[in-house]
N, CA and C atoms as an extended XYZ file, in Angstrom:
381
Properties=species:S:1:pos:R:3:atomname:S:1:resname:S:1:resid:I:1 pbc="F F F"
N       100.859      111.903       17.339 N   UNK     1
C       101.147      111.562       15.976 CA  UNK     1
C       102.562      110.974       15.900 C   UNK     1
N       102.709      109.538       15.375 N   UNK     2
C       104.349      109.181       15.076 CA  UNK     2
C       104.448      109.794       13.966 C   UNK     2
N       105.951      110.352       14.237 N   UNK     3
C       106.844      110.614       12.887 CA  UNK     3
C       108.063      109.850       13.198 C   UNK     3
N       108.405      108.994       12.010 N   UNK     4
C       109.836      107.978       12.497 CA  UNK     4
C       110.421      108.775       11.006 C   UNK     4
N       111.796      108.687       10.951 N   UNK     5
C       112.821      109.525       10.489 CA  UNK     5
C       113.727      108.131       10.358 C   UNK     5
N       114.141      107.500        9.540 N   UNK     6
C       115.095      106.886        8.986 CA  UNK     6
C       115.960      107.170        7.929 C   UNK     6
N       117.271      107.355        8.668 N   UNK     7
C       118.356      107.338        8.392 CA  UNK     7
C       119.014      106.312        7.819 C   UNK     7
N       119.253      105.929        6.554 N   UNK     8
C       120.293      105.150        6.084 CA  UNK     8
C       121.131      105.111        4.349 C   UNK     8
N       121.448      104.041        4.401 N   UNK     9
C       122.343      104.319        2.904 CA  UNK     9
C       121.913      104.814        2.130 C   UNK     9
N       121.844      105.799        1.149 N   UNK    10
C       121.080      105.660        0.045 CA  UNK    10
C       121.229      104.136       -1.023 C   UNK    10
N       122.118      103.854       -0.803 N   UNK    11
C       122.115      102.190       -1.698 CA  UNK    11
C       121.108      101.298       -0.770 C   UNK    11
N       120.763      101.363        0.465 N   UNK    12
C       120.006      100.712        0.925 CA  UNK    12
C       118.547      100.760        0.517 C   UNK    12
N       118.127      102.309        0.657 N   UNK    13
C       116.896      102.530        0.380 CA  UNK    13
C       116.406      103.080       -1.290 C   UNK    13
N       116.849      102.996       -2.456 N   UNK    14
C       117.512      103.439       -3.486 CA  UNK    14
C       116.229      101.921       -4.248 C   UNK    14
N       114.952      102.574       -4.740 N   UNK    15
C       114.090      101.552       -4.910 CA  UNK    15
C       112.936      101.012       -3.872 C   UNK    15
N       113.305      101.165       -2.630 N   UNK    16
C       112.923      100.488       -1.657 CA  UNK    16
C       112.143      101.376       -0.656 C   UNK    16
N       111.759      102.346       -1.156 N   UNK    17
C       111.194      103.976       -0.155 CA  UNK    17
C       109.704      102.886       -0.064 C   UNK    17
N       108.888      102.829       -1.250 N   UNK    18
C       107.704      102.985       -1.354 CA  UNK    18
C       107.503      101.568        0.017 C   UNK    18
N       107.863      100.539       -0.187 N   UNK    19
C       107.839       99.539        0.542 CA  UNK    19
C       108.125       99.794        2.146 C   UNK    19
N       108.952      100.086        2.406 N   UNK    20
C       109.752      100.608        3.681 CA  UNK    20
C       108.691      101.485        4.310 C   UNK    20
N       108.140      102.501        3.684 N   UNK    21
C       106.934      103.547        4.549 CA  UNK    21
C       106.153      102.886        4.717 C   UNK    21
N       105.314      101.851        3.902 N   UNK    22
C       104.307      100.894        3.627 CA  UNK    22
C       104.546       99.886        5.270 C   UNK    22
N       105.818       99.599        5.112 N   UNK    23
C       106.336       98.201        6.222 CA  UNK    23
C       106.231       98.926        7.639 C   UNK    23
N       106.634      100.293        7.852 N   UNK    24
C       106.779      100.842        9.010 CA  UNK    24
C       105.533      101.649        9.339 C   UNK    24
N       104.745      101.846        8.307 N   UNK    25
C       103.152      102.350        8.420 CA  UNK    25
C       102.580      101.376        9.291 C   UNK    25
N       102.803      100.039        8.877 N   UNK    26
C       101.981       98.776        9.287 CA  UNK    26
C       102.547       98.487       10.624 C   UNK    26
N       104.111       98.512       11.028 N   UNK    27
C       104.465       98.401       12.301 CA  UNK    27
C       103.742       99.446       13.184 C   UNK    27
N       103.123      100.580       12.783 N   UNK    28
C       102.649      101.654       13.477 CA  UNK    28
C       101.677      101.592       13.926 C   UNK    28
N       100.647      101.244       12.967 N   UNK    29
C        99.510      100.750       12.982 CA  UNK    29
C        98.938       99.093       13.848 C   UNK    29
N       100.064       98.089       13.568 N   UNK    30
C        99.935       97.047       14.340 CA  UNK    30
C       100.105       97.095       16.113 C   UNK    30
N       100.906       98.353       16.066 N   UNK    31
C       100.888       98.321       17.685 CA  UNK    31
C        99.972       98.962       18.375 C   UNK    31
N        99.991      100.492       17.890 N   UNK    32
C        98.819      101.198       18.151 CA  UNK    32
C        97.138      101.088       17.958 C   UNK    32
N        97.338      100.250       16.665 N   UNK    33
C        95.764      100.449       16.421 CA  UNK    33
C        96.219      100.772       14.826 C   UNK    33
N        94.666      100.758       14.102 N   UNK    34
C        94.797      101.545       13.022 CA  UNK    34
C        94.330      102.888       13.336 C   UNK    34
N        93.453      103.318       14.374 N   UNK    35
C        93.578      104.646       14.179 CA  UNK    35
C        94.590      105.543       14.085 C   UNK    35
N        96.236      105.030       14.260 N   UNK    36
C        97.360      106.032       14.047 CA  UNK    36
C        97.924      105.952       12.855 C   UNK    36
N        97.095      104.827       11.684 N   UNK    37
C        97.653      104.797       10.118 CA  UNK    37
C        97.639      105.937        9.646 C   UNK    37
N        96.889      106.769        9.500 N   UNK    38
C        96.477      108.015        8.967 CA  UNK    38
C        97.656      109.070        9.411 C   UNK    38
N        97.788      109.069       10.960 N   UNK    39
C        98.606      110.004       11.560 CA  UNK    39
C       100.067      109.697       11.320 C   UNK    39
N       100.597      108.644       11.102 N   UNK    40
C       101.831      107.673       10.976 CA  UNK    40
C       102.362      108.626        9.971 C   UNK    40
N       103.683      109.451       10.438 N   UNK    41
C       104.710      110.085        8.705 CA  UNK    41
C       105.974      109.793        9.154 C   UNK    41
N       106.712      109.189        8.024 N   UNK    42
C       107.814      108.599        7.787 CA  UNK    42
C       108.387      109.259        6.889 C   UNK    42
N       109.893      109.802        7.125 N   UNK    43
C       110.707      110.608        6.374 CA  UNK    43
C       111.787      109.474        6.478 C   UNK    43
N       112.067      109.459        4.987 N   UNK    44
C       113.328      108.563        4.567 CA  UNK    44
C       114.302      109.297        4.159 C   UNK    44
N       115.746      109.253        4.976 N   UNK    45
C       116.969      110.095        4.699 CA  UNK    45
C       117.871      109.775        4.211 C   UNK    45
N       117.876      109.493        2.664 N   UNK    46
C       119.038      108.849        2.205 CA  UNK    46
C       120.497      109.240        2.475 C   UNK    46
N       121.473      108.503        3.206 N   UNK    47
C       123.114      109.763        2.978 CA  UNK    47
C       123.894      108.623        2.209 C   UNK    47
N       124.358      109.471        1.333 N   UNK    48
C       125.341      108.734        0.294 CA  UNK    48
C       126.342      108.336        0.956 C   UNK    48
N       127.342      106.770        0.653 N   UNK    49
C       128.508      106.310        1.185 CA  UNK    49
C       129.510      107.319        1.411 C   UNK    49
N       130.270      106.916        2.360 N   UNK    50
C       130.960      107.749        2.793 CA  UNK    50
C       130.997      108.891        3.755 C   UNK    50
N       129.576      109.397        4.205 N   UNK    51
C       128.996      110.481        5.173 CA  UNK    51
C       128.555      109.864        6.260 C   UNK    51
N       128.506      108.664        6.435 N   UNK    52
C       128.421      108.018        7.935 CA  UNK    52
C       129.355      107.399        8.487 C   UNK    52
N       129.716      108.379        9.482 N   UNK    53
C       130.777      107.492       10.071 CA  UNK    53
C       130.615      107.100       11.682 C   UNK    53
N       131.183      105.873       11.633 N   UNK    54
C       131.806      105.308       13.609 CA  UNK    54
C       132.686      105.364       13.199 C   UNK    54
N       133.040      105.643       14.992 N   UNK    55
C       134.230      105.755       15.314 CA  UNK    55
C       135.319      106.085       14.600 C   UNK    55
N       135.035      107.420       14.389 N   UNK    56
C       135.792      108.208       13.761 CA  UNK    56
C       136.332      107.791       12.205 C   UNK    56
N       135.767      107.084       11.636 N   UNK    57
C       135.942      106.593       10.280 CA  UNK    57
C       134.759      106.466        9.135 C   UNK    57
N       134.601      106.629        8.013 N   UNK    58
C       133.316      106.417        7.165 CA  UNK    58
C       133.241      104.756        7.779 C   UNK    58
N       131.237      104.848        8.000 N   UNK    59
C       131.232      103.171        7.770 CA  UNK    59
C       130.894      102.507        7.042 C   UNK    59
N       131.627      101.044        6.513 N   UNK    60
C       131.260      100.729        5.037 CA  UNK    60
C       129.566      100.370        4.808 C   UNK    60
N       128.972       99.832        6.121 N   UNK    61
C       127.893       99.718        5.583 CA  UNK    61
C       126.984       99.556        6.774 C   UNK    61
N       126.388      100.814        7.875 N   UNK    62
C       126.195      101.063        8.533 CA  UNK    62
C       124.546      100.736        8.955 C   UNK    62
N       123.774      100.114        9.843 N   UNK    63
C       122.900       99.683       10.054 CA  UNK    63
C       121.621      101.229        9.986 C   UNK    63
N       120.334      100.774        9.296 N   UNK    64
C       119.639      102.348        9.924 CA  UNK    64
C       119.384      102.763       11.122 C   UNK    64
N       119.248      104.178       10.879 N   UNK    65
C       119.071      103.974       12.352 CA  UNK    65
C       117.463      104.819       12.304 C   UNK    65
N       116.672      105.257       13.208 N   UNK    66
C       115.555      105.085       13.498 CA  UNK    66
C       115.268      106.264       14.504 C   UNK    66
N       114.646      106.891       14.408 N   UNK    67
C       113.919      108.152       15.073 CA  UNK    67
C       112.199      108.057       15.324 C   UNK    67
N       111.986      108.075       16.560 N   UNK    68
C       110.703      107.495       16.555 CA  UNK    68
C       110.193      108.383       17.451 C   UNK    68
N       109.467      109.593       16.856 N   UNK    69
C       109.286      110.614       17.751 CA  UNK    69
C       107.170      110.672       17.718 C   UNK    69
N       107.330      110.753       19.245 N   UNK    70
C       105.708      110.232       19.938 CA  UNK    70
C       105.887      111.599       20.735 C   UNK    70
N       104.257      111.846       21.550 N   UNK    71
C       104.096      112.700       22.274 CA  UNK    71
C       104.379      112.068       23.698 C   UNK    71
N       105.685      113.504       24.579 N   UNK    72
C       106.336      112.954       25.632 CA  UNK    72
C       104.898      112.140       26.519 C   UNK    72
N       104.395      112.881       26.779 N   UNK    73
C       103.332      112.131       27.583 CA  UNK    73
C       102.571      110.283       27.490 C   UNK    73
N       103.097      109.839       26.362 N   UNK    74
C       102.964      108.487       25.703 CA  UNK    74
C       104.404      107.702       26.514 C   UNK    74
N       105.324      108.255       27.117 N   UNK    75
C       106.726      107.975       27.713 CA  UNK    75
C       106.239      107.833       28.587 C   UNK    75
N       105.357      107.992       29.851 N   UNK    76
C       105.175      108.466       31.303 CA  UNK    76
C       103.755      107.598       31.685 C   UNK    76
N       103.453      107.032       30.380 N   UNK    77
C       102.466      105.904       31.080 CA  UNK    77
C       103.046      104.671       31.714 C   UNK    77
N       101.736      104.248       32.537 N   UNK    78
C       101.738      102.456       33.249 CA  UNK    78
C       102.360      102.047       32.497 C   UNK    78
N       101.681      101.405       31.038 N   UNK    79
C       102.184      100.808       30.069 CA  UNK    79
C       103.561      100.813       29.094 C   UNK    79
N       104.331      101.772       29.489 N   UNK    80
C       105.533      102.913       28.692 CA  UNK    80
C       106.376      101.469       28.212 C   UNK    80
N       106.877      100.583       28.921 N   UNK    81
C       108.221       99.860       28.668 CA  UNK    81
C       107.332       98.417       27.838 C   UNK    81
N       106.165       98.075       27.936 N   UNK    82
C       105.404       96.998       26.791 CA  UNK    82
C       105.407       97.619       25.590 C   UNK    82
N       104.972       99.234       26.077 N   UNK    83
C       104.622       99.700       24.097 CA  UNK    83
C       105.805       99.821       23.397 C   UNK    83
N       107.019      100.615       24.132 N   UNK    84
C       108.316      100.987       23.725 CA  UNK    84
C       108.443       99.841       23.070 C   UNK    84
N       108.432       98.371       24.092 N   UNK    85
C       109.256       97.301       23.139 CA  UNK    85
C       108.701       96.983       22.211 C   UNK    85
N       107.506       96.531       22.321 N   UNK    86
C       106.286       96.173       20.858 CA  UNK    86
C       106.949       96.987       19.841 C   UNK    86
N       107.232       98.463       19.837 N   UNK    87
C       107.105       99.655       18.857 CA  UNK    87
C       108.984       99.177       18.555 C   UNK    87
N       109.823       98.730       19.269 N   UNK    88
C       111.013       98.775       19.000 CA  UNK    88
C       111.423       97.248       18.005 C   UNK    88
N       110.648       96.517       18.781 N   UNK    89
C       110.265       95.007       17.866 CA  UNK    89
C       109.677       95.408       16.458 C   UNK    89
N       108.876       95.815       16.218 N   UNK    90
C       107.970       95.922       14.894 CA  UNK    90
C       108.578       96.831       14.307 C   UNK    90
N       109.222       97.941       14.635 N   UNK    91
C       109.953       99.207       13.588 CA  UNK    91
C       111.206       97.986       13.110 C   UNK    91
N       111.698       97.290       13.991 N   UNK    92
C       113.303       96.879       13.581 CA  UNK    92
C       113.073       95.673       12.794 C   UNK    92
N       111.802       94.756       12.546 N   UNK    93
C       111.201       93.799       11.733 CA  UNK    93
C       110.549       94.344       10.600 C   UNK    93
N       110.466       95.341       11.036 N   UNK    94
C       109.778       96.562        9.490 CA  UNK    94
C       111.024       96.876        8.446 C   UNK    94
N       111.801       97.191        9.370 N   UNK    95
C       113.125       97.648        8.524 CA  UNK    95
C       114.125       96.846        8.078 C   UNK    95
N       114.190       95.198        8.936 N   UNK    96
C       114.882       94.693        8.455 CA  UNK    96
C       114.242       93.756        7.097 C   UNK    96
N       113.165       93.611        7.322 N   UNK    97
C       112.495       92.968        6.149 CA  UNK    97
C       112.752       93.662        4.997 C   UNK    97
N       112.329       95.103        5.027 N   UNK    98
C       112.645       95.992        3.557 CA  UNK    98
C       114.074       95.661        2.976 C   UNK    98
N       114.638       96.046        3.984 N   UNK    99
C       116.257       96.855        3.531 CA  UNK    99
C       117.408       95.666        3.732 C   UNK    99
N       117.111       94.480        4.194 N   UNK   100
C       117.702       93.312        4.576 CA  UNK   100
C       117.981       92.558        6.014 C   UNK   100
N       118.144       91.340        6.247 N   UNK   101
C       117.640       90.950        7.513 CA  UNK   101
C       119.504       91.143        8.257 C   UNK   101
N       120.389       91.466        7.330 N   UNK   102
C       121.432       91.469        7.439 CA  UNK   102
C       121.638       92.811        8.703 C   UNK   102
N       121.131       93.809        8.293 N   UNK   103
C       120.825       95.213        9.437 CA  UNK   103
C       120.426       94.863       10.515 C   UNK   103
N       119.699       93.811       11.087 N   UNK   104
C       119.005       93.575       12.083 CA  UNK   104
C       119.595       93.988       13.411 C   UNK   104
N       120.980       92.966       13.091 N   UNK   105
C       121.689       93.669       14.931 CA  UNK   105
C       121.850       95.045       15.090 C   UNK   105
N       122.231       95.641       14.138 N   UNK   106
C       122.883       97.079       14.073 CA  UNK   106
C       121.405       98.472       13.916 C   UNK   106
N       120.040       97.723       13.955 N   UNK   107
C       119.116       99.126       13.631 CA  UNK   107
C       119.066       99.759       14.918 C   UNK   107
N       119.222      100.821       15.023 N   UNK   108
C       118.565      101.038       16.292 CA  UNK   108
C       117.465      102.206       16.494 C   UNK   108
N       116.829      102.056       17.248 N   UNK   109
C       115.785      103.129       17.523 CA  UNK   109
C       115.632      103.615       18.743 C   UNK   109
N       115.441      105.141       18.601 N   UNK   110
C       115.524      106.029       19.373 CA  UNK   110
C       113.864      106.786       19.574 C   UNK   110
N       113.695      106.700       20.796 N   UNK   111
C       111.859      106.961       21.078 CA  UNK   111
C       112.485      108.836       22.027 C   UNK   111
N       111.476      110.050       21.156 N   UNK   112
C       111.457      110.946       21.616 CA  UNK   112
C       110.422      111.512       21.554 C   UNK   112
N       110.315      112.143       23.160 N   UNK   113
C       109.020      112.543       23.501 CA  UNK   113
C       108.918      113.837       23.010 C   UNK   113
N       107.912      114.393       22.623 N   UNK   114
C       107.321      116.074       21.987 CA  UNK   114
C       106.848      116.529       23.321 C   UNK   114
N       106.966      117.865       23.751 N   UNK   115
C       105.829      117.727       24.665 CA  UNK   115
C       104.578      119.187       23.942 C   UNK   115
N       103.534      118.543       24.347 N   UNK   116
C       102.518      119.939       24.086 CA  UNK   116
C       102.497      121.081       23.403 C   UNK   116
N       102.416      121.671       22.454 N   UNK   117
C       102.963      122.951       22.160 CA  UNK   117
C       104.275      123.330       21.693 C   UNK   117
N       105.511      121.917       21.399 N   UNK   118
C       106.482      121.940       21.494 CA  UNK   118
C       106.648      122.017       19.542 C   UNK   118
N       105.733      122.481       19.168 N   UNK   119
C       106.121      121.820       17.494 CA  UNK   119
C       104.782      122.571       17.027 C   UNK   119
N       104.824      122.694       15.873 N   UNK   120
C       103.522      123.510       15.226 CA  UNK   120
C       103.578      123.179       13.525 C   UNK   120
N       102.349      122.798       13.208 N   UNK   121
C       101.921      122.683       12.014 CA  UNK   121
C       101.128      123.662       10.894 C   UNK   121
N       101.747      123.644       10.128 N   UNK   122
C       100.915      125.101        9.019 CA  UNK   122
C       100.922      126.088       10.094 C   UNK   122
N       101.524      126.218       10.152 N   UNK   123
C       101.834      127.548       11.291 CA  UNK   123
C       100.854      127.899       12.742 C   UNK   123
N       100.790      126.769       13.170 N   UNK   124
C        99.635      126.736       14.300 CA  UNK   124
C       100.688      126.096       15.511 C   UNK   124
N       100.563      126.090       16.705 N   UNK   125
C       101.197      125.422       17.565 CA  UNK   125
C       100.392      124.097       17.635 C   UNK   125
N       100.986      122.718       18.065 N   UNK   126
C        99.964      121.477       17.938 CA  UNK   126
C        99.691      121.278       19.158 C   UNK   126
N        98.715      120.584       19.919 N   UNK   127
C        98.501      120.336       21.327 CA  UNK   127
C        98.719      118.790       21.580 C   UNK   127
């Protein structure tokens, strides 16, 4: 199951939620298949100006950044470094379309593996 976790301005995403889950649903779905539309959840983290900082300073207007958490075993295939990029291409064309094409250099995404049993839903462990 993807869950991607984006992090960014709240002035960025401030209007722009409904679209943005919609845009990164479809990046999810375009790589995988649609059978992972359904499974696809996207948490949008607004942080107000001033709470993100580089290099040791608030930044004025900091690119999102991107959490793209898959089951580890999806890391360790043949295929691992085509899907990664497909999935790193389409999340960062997902996001820059919503939120502006201006973010583009600066999104970055981060792919983390779950493994097995590592996480549990409604109080069940997941496999």
């Amino acid at each position: 199951m993807p869950h991607l976790t984006v992090h960014a301005l709240d002035t960025d995403l401030t209007g722009r939620e409904p679209a943005l889950i919609a845009a990164l649903t479809d990046a999810v779905a375009g790589v995988y298949g649609e059978w992972a539309r359904p499974h696809a959840h996207v948490l949008l983290v607004g942080v107000p100006a001033g709470r993100w900082g580089i290099g040791g300073v608030p930044a004025p207007g900091p690119a999102p950044a991107v959490t793209f958490g898959i089951r580890a075993d999806a890391l360790t295939r043949p295929d691992t470094p085509d899907i990664l990029a497909r999935l790193a291409a389409a999340v960062t064309d997902a996001t820059a379309g919503v939120l502006g094409d201006h973010h583009r250099p600066g999104i970055t995404v981060d792919f983390t593996g779950r493994e097995p049993a590592h996480s549990a839903t409604g109080g069940r462990l997941t496999t």
